[in-house]
XYZ file of C-alpha atoms in Angstrom:
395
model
C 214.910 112.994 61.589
C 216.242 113.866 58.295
C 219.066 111.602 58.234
C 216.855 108.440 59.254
C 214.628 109.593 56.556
C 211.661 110.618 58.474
C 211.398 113.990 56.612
C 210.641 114.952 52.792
C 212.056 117.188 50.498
C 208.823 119.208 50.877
C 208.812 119.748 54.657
C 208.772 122.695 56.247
C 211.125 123.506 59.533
C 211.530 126.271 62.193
C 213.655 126.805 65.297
C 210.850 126.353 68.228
C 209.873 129.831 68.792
C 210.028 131.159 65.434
C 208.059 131.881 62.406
C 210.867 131.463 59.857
C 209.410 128.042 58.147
C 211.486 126.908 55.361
C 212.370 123.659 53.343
C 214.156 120.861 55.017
C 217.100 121.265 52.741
C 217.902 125.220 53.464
C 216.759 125.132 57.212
C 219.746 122.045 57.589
C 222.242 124.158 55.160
C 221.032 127.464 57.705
C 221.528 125.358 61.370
C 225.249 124.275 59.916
C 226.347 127.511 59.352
C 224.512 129.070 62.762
C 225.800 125.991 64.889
C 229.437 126.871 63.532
C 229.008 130.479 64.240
C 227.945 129.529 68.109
C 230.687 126.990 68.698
C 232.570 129.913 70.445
C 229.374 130.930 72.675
C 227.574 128.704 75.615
C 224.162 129.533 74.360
C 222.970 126.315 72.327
C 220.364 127.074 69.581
C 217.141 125.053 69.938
C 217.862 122.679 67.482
C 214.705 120.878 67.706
C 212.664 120.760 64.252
C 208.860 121.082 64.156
C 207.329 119.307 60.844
C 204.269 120.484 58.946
C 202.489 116.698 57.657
C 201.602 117.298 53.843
C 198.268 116.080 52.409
C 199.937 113.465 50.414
C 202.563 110.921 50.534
C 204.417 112.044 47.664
C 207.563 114.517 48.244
C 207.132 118.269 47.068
C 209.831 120.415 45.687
C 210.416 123.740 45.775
C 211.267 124.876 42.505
C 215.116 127.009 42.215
C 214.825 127.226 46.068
C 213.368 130.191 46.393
C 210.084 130.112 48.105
C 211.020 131.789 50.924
C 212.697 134.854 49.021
C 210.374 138.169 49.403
C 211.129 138.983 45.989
C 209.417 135.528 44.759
C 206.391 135.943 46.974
C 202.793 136.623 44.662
C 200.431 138.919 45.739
C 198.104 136.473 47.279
C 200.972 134.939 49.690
C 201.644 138.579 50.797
C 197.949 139.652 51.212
C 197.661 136.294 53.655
C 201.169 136.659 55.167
C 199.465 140.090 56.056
C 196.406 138.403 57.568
C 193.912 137.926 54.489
C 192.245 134.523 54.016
C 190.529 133.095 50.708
C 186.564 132.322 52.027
C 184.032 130.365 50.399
C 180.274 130.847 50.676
C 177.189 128.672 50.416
C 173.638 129.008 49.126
C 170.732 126.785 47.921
C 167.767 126.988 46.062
C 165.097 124.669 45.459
C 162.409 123.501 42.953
C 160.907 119.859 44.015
C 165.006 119.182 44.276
C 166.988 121.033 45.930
C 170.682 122.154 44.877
C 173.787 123.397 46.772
C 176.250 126.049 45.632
C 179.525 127.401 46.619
C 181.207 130.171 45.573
C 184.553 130.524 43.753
C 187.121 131.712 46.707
C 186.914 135.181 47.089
C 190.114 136.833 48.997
C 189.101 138.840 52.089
C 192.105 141.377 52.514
C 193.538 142.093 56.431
C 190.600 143.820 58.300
C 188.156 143.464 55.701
C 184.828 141.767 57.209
C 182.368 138.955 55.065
C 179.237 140.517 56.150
C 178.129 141.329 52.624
C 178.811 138.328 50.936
C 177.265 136.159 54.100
C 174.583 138.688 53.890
C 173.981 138.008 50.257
C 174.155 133.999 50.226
C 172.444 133.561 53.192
C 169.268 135.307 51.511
C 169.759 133.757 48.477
C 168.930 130.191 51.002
C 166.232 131.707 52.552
C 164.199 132.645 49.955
C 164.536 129.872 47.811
C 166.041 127.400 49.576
C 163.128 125.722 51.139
C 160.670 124.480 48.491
C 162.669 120.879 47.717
C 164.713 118.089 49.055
C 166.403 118.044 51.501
C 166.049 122.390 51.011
C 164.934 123.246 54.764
C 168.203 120.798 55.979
C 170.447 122.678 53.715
C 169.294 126.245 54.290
C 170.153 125.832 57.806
C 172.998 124.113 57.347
C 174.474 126.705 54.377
C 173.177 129.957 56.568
C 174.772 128.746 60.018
C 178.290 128.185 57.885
C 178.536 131.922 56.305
C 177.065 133.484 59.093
C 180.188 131.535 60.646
C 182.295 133.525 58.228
C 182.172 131.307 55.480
C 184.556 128.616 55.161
C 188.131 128.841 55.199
C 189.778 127.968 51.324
C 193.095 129.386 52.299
C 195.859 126.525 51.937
C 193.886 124.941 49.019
C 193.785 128.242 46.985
C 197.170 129.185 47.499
C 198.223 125.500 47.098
C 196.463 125.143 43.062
C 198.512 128.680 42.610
C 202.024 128.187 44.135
C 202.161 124.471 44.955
C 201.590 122.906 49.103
C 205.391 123.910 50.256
C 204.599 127.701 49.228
C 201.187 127.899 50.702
C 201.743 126.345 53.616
C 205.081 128.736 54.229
C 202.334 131.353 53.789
C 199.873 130.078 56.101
C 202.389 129.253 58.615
C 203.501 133.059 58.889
C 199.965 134.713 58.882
C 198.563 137.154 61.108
C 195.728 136.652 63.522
C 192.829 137.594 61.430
C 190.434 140.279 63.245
C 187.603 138.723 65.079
C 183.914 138.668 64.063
C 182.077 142.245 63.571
C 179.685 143.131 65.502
C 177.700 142.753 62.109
C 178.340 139.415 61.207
C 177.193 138.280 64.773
C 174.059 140.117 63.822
C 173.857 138.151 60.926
C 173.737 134.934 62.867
C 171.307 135.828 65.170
C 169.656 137.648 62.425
C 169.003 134.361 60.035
C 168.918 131.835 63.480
C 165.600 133.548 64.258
C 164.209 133.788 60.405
C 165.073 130.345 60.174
C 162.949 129.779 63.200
C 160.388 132.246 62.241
C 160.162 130.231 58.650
C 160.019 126.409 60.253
C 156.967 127.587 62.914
C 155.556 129.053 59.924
C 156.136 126.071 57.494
C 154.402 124.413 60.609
C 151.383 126.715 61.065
C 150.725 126.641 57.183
C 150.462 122.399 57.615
C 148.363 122.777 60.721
C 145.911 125.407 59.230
C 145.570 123.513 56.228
C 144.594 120.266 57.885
C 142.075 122.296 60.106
C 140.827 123.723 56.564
C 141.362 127.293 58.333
C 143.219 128.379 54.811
C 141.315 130.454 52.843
C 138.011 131.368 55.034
C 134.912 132.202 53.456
C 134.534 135.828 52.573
C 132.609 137.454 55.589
C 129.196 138.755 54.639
C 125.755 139.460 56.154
C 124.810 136.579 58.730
C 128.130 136.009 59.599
C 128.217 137.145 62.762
C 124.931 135.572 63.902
C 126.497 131.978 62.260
C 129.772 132.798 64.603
C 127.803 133.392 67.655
C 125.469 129.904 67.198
C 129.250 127.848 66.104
C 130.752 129.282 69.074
C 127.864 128.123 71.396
C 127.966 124.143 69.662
C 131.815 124.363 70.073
C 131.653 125.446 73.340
C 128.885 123.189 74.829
C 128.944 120.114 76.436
C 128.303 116.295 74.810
C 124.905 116.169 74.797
C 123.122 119.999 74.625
C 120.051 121.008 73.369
C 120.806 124.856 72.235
C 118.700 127.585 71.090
C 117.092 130.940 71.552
C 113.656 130.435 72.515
C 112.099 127.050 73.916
C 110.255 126.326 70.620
C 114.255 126.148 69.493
C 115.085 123.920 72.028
C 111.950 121.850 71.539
C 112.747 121.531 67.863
C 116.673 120.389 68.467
C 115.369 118.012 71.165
C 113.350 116.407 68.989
C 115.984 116.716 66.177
C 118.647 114.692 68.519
C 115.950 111.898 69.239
C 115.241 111.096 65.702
C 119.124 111.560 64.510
C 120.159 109.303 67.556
C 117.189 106.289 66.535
C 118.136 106.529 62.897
C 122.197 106.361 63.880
C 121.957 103.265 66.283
C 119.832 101.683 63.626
C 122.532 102.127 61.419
C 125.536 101.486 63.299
C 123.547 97.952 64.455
C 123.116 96.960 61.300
C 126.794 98.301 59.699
C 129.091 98.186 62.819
C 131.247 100.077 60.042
C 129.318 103.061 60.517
C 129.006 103.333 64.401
C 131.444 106.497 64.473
C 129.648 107.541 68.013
C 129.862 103.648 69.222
C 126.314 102.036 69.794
C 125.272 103.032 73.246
C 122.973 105.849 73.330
C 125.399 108.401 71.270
C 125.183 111.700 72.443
C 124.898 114.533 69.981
C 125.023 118.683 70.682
C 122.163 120.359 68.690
C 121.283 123.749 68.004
C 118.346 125.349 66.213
C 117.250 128.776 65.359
C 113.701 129.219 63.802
C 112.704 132.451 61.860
C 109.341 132.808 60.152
C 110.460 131.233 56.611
C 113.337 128.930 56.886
C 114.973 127.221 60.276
C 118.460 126.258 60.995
C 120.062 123.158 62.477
C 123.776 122.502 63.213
C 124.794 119.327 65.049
C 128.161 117.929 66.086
C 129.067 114.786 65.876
C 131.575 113.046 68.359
C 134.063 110.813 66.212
C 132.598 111.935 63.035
C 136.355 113.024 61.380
C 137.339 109.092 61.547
C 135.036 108.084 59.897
C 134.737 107.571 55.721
C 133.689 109.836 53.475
C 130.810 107.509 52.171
C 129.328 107.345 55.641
C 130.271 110.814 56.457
C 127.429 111.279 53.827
C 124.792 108.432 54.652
C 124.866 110.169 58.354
C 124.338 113.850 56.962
C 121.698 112.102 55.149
C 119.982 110.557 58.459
C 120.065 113.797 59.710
C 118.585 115.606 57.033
C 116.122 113.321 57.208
C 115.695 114.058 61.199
C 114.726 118.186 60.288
C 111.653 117.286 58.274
C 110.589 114.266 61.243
C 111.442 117.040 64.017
C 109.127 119.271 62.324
C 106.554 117.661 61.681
C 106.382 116.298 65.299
C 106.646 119.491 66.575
C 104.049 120.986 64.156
C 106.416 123.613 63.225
C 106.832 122.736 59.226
C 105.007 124.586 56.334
C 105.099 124.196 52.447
C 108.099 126.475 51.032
C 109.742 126.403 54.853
C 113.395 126.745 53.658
C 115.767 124.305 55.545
C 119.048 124.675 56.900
C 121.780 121.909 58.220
C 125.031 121.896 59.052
C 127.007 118.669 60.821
C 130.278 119.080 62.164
C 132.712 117.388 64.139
C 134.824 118.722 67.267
C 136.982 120.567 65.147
C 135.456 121.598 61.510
C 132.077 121.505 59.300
C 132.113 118.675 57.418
C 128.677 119.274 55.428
C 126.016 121.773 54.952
C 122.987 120.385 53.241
C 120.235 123.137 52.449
C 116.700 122.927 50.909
C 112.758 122.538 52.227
C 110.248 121.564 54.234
C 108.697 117.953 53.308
C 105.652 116.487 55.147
C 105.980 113.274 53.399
C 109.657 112.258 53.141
C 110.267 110.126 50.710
C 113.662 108.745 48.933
C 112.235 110.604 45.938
C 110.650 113.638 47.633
C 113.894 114.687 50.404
C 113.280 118.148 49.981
C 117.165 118.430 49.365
C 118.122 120.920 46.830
C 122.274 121.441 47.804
C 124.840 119.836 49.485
C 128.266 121.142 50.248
C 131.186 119.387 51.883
C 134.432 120.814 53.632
C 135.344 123.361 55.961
C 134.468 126.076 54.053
C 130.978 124.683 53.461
C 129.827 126.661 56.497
C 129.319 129.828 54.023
C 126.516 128.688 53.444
C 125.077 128.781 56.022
C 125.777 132.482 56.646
C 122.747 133.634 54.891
C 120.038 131.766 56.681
C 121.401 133.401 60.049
C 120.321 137.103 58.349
C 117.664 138.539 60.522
C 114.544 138.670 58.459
C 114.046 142.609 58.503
C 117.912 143.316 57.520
C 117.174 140.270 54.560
C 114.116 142.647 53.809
C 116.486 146.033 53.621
C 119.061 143.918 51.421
C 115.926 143.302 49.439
C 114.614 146.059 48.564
């Protein structure tokens, strides 16, 4: 191979079955002077060469020849002659961008184990990794490599410090390095499952947010009663009339009835606005009457599709619908306070709260507050207060 010019001056060679690698040059100058020692035996040395490709196409020398003295050898090509490596590590933090780091090789000696450093990276990822792009890609990516053991920087480090024939003669003779603690294996499994833990979370925090279920409403007095009446619409089939007494039931009846005539009207006239289509919509009603105020909540089938402008013009039909309800039922009063909520399958969309008004008029609505959202349903926590714990909070 060497005479038809198939190796370089850089090469390294070894009888099969050894580990003495050494330049082209000295391993030919070697096998002529062992060759002429065996002439007078039968055994025949292997003389077989194995090459090690370089990197590059351009022929390395070994400076003085010596690279394979022990006396010339550096610290570093003894500790990995011995079975240390050179490892890099990997971390990632984030702020709208995220950015990738990795460390400066750092020599692990024989039987010396990466947990810490792993350890250390891989929390510097997970804490701050996530919160940019691509972050969550990279955190995953930089946690599975040093829980891995971090990357192997071996031949290049020794290579910038003793040139490619040198490290490669070092690489070529070290030791099987010891095999992953029982530590670092923790460590995988360990960040595996906070990864996981962190994505379903990621997930849950999207989800609850969309459902507006971040940030509930403080709790306070009525808000069990409001829970028990919610669960009851939630619960209830397309098309109940709810309530505690009959007048209640009486009063939501009539409620739906006047809701569902002013809705087809609507969605007739503005096919736009027909969220619950146009044939006989069916609406789940609940009411609750004390002796000052009353409380309706309604749901709404289809109502989260539709726009916030006619999300309003329907809570505004309804509202409309308490003061006709009672009045046909004979169950409104001056100073009666009034209480509405309208929800869809999933979430309130609007409370709307005020009183009593015979003669409804655009002018005269009775309507003194309107909030919107999910967390609108606070207030309607303190119209559910039974009147004689209202009277203790009272006095």
């Amino acid at each position: 191979m060497s005479a038809s010019g198939e190796l370089r001056a850089g090469d390294l060679v070894c009888y099969a079955g050894e580990h003495n690698w050494q330049p082209v040059s000295r391993f030919l100058e070697h096998r002529h002077h062992r060759n002429k020692a065996a002439e007078s035996s039968a055994e025949t040395p292997v003389a077989d060469a194995v090459a090690i490709p370089t990197t590059t196409k351009t022929p390395v020398s070994i400076p003085n020849g010596e690279a394979t003295d022990e006396a010339a050898l550096t610290d570093a090509e003894r500790e990995v002659i011995a079975g240390g490596r050179f490892l890099v590590f990997e971390h990632c933090w984030s702020l709208l961008i995220s950015f990738k780091y990795t460390t400066k090789p750092i020599l692990m000696r024989a039987g010396e184990d990466s947990f810490g450093h792993a350890f250390k990276h891989s929390l510097i990822s997970c804490c701050f990794g996530w919160w940019g792009i691509p972050g969550p890609v990279w955190v995953i990516s930089t946690i599975r490599q040093n829980a891995r053991g971090g990357q192997d920087a071996t031949l290049e480090t020794l290579t910038r410090q003793v040139g490619h024939a040198r490290a490669a003669a070092a690489c070529a003779q070290h030791q099987t390095s010891a095999p992953p603690s029982g530590l670092m294996r923790a460590l995988g499994l360990m960040m595996t499952g906070l990864s996981l833990a962190l994505w379903l979370s990621i997930g849950w925090l999207v989800w609850a947010v969309a459902q507006g279920h971040i940030g509930e409403p403080a709790r306070g007095p009525g808000t069990a009663e409001f829970e028990l009446a919610d669960r009851r619409v939630t619960e209830a089939q397309e098309g109940n009339m709810l309530g505690g007494t009959l007048k209640d039931i009486e009063l939501a009846y009539s409620f739906a009835q006047t809701f569902g005539d002013a809705y087809l009207a609507e969605a007739r006239a503005r096919p736009e606005a027909a969220v619950a289509g146009t044939n006989a919509p069916v609406f789940t009603t609940f009411c609750e009457v004390h002796q000052d105020r009353v409380i309706f909540l309604v749901r709404v089938p289809g109502l989260q599709k539709a726009s916030a402008a006619i999300r309003r013009q329907l809570a505004d039909r309804a509202w409309n619908a308490t003061s006709v309800a009672l009045t046909k039922q004979r169950a409104g009063f001056t100073g009666l306070r009034v209480a509405l909520g309208v929800r869809s399958a999933g979430k309130y969309d609007q409370v709307l709260a005020g009183r009593y008004v015979r003669d409804f008029e655009i002018n005269n609505t009775g309507l003194k507050s309107r909030s919107e959202g999910p967390r609108s349903k606070a207030k309607l926590y303190p119209f559910f207060v039974p009147l004689e714990q209202l009277e203790s909070l009272n006095d």
